[in-house]
XYZ file of C-alpha atoms in Angstrom:
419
model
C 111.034 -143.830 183.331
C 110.532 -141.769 186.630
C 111.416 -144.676 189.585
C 111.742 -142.848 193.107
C 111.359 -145.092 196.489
C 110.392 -142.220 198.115
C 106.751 -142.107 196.360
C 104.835 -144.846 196.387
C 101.847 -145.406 194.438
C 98.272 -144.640 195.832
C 96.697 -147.523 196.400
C 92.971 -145.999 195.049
C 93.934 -144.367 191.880
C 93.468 -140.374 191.686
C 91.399 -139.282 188.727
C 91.863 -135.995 186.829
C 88.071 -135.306 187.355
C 84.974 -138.528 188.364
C 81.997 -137.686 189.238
C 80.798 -137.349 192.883
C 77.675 -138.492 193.811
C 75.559 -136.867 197.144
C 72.712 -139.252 197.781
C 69.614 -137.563 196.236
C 70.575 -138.252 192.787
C 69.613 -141.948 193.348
C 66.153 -140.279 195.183
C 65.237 -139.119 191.817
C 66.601 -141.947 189.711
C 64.075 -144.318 191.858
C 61.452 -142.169 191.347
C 61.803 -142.300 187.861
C 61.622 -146.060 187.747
C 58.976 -146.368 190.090
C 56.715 -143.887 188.176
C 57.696 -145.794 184.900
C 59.173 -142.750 183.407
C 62.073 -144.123 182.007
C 61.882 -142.371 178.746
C 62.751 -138.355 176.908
C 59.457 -137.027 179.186
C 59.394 -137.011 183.019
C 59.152 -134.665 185.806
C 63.327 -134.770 186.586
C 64.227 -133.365 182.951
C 61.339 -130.358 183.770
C 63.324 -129.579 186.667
C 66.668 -129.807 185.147
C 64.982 -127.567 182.855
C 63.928 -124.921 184.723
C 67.068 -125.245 187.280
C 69.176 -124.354 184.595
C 67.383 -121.451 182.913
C 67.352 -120.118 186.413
C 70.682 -120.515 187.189
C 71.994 -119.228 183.994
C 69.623 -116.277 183.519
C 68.077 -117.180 180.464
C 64.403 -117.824 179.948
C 64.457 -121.033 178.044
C 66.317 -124.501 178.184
C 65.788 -127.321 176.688
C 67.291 -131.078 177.927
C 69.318 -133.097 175.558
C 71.826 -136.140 175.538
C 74.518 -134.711 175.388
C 76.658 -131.166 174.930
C 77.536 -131.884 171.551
C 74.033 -132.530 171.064
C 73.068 -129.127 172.461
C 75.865 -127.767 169.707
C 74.768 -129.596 167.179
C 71.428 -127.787 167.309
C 72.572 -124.500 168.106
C 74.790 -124.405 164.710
C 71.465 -125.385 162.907
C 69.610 -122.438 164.627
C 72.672 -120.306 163.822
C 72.983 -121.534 160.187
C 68.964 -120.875 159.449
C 68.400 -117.602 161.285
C 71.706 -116.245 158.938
C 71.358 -118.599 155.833
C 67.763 -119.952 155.899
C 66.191 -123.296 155.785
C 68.725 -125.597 153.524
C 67.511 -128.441 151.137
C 67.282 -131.746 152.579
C 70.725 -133.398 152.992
C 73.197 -130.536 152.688
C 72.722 -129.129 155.882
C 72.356 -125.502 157.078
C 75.835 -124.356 156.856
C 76.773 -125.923 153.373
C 80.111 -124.770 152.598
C 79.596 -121.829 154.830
C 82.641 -120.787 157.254
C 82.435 -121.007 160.556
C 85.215 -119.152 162.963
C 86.031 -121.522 166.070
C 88.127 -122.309 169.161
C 90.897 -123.874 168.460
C 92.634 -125.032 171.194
C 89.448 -127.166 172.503
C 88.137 -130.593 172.679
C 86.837 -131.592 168.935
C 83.300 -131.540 170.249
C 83.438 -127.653 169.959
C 84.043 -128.001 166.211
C 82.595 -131.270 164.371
C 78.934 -130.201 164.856
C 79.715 -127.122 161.931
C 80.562 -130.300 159.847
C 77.165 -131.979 160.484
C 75.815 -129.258 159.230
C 78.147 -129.104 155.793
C 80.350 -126.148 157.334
C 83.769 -125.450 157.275
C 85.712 -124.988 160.422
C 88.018 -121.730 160.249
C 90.395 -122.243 164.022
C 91.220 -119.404 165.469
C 94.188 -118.975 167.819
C 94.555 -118.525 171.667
C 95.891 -116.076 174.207
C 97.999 -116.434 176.904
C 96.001 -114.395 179.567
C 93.004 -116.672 179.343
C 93.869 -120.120 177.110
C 91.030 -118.920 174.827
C 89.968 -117.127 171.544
C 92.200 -114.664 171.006
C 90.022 -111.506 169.957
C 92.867 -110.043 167.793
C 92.759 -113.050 165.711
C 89.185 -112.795 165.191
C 89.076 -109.685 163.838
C 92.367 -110.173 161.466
C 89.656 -113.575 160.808
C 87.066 -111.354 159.567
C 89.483 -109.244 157.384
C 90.319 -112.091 155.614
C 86.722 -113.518 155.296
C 84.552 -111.096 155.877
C 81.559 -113.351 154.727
C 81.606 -115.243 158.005
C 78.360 -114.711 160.255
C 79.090 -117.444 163.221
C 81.423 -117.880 165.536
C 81.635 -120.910 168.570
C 83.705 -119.356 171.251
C 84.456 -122.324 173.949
C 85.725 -121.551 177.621
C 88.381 -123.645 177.974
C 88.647 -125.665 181.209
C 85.843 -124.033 182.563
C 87.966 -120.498 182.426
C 85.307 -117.425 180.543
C 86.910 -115.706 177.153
C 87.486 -112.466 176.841
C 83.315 -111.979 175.955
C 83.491 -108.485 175.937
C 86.363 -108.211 173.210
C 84.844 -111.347 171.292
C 81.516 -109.832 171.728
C 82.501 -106.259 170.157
C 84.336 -107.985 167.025
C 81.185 -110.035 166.621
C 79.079 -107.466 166.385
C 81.255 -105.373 164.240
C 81.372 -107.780 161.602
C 77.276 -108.744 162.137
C 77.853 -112.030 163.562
C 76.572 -114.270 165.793
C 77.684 -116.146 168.432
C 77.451 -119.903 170.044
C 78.913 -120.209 173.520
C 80.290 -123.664 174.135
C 79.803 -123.806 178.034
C 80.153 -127.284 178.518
C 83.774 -127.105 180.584
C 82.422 -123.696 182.427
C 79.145 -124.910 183.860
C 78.505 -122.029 186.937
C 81.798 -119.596 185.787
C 80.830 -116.112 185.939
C 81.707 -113.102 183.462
C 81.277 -109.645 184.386
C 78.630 -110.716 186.492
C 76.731 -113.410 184.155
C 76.871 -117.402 183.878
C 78.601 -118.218 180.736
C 76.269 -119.639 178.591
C 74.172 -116.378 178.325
C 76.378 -114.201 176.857
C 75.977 -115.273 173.361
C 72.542 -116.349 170.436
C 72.575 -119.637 172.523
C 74.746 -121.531 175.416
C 75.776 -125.281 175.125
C 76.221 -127.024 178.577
C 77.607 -130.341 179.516
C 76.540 -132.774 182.348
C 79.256 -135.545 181.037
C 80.349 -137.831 183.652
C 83.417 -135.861 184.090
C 82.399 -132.195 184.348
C 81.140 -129.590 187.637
C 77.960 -131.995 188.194
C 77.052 -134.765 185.945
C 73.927 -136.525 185.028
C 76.511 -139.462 183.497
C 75.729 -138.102 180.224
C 73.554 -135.262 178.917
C 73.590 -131.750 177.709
C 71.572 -128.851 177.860
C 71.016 -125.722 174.909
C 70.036 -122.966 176.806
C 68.437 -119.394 174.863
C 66.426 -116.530 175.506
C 64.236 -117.052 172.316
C 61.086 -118.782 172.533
C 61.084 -120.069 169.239
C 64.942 -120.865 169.319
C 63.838 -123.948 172.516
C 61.060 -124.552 170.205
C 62.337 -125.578 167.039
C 65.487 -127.331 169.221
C 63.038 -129.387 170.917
C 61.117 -130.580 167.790
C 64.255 -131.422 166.050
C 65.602 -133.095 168.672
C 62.059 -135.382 169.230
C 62.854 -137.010 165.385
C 60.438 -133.247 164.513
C 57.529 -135.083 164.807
C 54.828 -132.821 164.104
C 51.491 -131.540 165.965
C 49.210 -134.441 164.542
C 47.217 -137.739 165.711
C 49.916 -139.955 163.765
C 53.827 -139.498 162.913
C 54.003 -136.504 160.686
C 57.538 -135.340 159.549
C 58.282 -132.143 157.327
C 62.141 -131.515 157.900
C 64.790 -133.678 159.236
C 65.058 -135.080 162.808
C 67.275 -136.647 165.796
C 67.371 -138.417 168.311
C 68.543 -136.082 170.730
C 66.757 -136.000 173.923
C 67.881 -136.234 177.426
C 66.498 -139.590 179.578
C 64.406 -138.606 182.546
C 66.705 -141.451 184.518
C 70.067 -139.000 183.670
C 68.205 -136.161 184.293
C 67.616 -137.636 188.070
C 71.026 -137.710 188.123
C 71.847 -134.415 187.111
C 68.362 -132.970 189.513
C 70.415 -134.593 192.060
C 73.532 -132.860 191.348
C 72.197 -129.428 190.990
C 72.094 -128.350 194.733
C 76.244 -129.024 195.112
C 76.728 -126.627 192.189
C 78.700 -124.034 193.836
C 79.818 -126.417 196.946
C 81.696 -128.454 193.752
C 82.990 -124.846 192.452
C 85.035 -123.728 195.967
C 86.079 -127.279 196.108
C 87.544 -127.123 193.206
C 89.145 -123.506 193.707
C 90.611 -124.804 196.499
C 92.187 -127.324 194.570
C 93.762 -125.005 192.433
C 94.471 -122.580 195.245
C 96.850 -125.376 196.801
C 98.525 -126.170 193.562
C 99.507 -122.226 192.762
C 101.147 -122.342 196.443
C 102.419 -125.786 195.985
C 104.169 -124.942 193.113
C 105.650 -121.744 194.510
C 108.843 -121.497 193.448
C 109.065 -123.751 190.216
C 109.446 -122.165 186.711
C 105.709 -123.046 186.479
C 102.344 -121.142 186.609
C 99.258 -122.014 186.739
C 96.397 -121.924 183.642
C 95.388 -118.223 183.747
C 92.148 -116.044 184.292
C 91.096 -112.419 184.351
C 90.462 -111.881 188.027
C 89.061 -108.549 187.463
C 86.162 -109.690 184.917
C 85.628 -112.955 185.674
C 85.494 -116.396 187.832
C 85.699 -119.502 186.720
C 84.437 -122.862 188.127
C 87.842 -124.197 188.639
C 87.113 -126.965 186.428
C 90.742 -128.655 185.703
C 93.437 -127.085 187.541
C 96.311 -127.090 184.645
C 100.103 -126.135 185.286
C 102.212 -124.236 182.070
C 106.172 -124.859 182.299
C 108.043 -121.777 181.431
C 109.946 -122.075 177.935
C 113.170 -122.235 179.570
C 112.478 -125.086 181.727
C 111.721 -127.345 179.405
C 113.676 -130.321 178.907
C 113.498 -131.812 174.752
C 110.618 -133.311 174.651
C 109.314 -134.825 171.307
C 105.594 -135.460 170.656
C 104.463 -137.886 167.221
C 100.558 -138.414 166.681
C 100.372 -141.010 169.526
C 103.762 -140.933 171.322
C 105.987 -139.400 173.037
C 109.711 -139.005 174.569
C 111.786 -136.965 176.372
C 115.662 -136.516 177.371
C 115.801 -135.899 181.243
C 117.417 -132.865 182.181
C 118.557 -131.531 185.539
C 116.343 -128.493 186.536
C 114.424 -128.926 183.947
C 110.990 -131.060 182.858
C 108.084 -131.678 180.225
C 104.788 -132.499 180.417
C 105.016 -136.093 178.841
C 108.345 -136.251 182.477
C 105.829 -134.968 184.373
C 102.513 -136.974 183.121
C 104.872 -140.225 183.331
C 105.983 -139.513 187.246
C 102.104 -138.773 188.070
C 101.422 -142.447 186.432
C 103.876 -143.885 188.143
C 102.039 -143.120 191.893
C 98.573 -143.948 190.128
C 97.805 -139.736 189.533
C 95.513 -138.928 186.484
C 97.008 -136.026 184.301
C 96.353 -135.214 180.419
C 97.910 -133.195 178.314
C 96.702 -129.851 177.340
C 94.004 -129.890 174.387
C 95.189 -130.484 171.062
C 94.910 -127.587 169.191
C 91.891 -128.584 166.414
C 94.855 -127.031 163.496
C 97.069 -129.594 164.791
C 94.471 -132.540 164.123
C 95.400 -135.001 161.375
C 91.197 -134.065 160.485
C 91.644 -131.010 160.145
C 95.235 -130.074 159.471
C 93.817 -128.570 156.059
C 91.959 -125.938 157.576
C 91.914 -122.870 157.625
C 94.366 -121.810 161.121
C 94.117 -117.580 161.672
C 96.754 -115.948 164.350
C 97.626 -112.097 165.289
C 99.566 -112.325 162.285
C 96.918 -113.556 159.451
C 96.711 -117.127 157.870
C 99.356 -119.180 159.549
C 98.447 -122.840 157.566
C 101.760 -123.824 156.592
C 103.472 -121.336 157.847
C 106.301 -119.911 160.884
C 104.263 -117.475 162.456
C 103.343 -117.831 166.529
C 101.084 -120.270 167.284
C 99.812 -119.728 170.772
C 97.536 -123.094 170.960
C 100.955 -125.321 170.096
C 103.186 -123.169 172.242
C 100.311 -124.156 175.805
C 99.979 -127.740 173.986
C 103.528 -128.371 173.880
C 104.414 -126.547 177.739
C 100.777 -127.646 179.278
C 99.529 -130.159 181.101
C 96.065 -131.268 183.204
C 96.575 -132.287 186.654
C 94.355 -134.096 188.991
C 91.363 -132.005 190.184
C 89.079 -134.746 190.939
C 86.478 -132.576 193.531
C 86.928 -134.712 196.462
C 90.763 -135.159 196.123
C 92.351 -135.065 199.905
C 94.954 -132.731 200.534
C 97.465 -135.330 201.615
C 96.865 -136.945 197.927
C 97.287 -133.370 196.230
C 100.460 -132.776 198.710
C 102.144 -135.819 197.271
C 101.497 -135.427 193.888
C 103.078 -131.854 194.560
C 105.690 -133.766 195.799
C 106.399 -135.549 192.794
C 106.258 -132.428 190.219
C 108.726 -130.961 192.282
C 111.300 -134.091 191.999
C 110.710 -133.980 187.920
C 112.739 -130.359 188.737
C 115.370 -132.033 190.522
């Protein structure tokens, strides 16, 4: 266990990312309560509405609890507009295929089993941490029946859209972007989120801005935030008593976390350069190490900075061991491991997490379907890019009002896991 004198603990613990609130998100909240809106219908979740449309560039949004929510319902509109409307009970994507991120949170993936789907994971690339295109397209060789794919940007860092985009449309399929880490990252000159049939966005407690909880699906089809707002009101329909024809949830956002998230809205890109700057001082802190930093096409594309995330060359890394819930490591001189390096940042009261793991590597879903460079790789040697970051990668603290002297120090104490 990592003991060192020299680095004592904070005595406020630093989080890997809490939320940060301004003062006008508790303007709204009141107002809320005051007007007795504390329900799915107020003025704050029109505004959070329209906010995000606008800030997106799409023409239509529509509130909801949560970004799995706003998933949920996107892989419905997916699975109708390609399938059509399913039976009750089996769901619009009934033992359809559905190519996926793998190396995500499960969120990304568990809504194309609501709707009776099978998850096919797709492998990662180095330059970016997400979908690798080149495995989508050897996907589509293999099962060419596939019309869907959910591309996610992984800690708030855009795909390769352009390459995912061309193999899409190629192969007559349509895509879901799951936005939720890359709230405000740009591509090519766009908000990710708009790039794709419809973009799922997160206001967790933990992401850009928060509203506490809540999501938002935004689309430029009318009848796309139509039919996601009916479902998501129970689909009550148009008449003087409670009328239902298809199958509902209960899936709108609260006008009390929308305040929250109204609140938030106007620290959008503030929270963004704070964040670069976070990741800024850990590429220059960690000058030097065998380390670098997670990865992003400067040329196409900015991020929102999200999670800074650090990557430990192959060579510098001391055997390390990993079971379903544990892990251990042999100390090594020169040499570290995440689970060295997640323990030291413990030990002075630092948040880190390891890297996603991959959705292939999931005791759920270690029976599907896992496509690399290479072809199928389910039970077999080939390269596995998701393990390979899993294994080497780790989240460090990026919490958007960390102090530099607290970021200095846990520099300090990656650099003695080296030693």
């Amino acid at each position: 266990m990592f003991v060192n004198k020299n680095y004592r603990p904070f005595e406020e613990k630093v989080w890997l990312a809490k939320p940060f609130m301004h003062g006008p998100e508790q303007t709204y909240m009141t107002e809320a309560y005051e007007t007795n809106w504390m329900t799915t219908a107020g003025k704050n979740i029109e505004e959070v509405e329209r906010l995000t449309a606008g800030k997106i560039g799409v023409k239509y949004c529509v509130g909801l609890s949560a970004g799995t929510a706003a998933l949920h319902m996107a892989l419905k509109l997916a699975g109708e507009a390609v399938y059509g409307k399913p039976k009750i009970g089996f769901g619009a994507l009934f033992q359809k295929k559905v190519f996926c991120s793998d190396c995500t949170f499960d969120a990304s993936c568990n809504p194309i089993v609501y709707e009776g789907g099978i998850p096919v994971f797709i492998d990662t690339e180095y330059e970016t941490w997400n979908m690798d295109p080149e495995a989508l397209a050897k996907a589509f060789k293999l099962y060419p029946e596939v019309k869907i794919v959910v591309i996610a940007h992984l800690y708030g860092t855009p795909a390769k859209m352009d390459e995912i985009k061309a193999v899409c449309d190629k192969n007559g399929a349509v895509m879901i972007e799951d936005a939720a880490e890359s709230f405000g990252a740009v591509y090519r000159g766009r908000q990710t989120g708009s790039l794709g049939m419809a973009g799922c966005l997160s206001a967790n407690g933990n992401k850009i801005i928060t509203g506490t909880a809540g999501g938002m699906l935004v689309t430029n089809s009318f009848e796309a935030s139509r039919k996601v707002k009916k479902w998501s009101t129970q689909s009550r329909e148009d008449a003087p008593w409670y009328q239902h024809e298809e199958l509902g949830y209960n899936y709108r956002m609260s006008n009390v976390v929308a305040g929250v998230l109204r609140g938030q809205f106007p620290y959008l890109e503030e929270h963004i350069v704070l964040k670069k700057r976070i990741y800024e001082r850990y590429k220059k802190g960690l000058e030097g190490l065998p380390v670098s930093m997670n990865p992003y096409d400067e040329k196409n594309s900015e991020p929102n900075f999200w999670l800074s995330c650090m990557l430990i060359k192959p060579e510098a890394m001391c055997r390390q061991v990993r079971g379903e819930r544990d892990s251990c490591y042999v100390p090594e001189h020169g040499k570290s491991c995440p689970t060295e390096i997640l323990e030291a940042m413990g030990f002075i009261r630092a948040e880190g997490r390891p890297i996603w793991k991959p959705m292939h590597m999931q005791p759920i879903y270690r029976r599907n379907e896992f496509i690399g460079r290479e072809g199928s790789c389910l039970g077999s040697s080939s390269l596995d890019v998701g393990m390979d970051i899993f294994n080497r990668g780790l989240c460090l603290p990026s919490h958007v009002k960390m102090t530099e002297e607290e970021q200095n120090r846990i520099i300090e104490v990656i650099r003695a896991c080296f030693e």
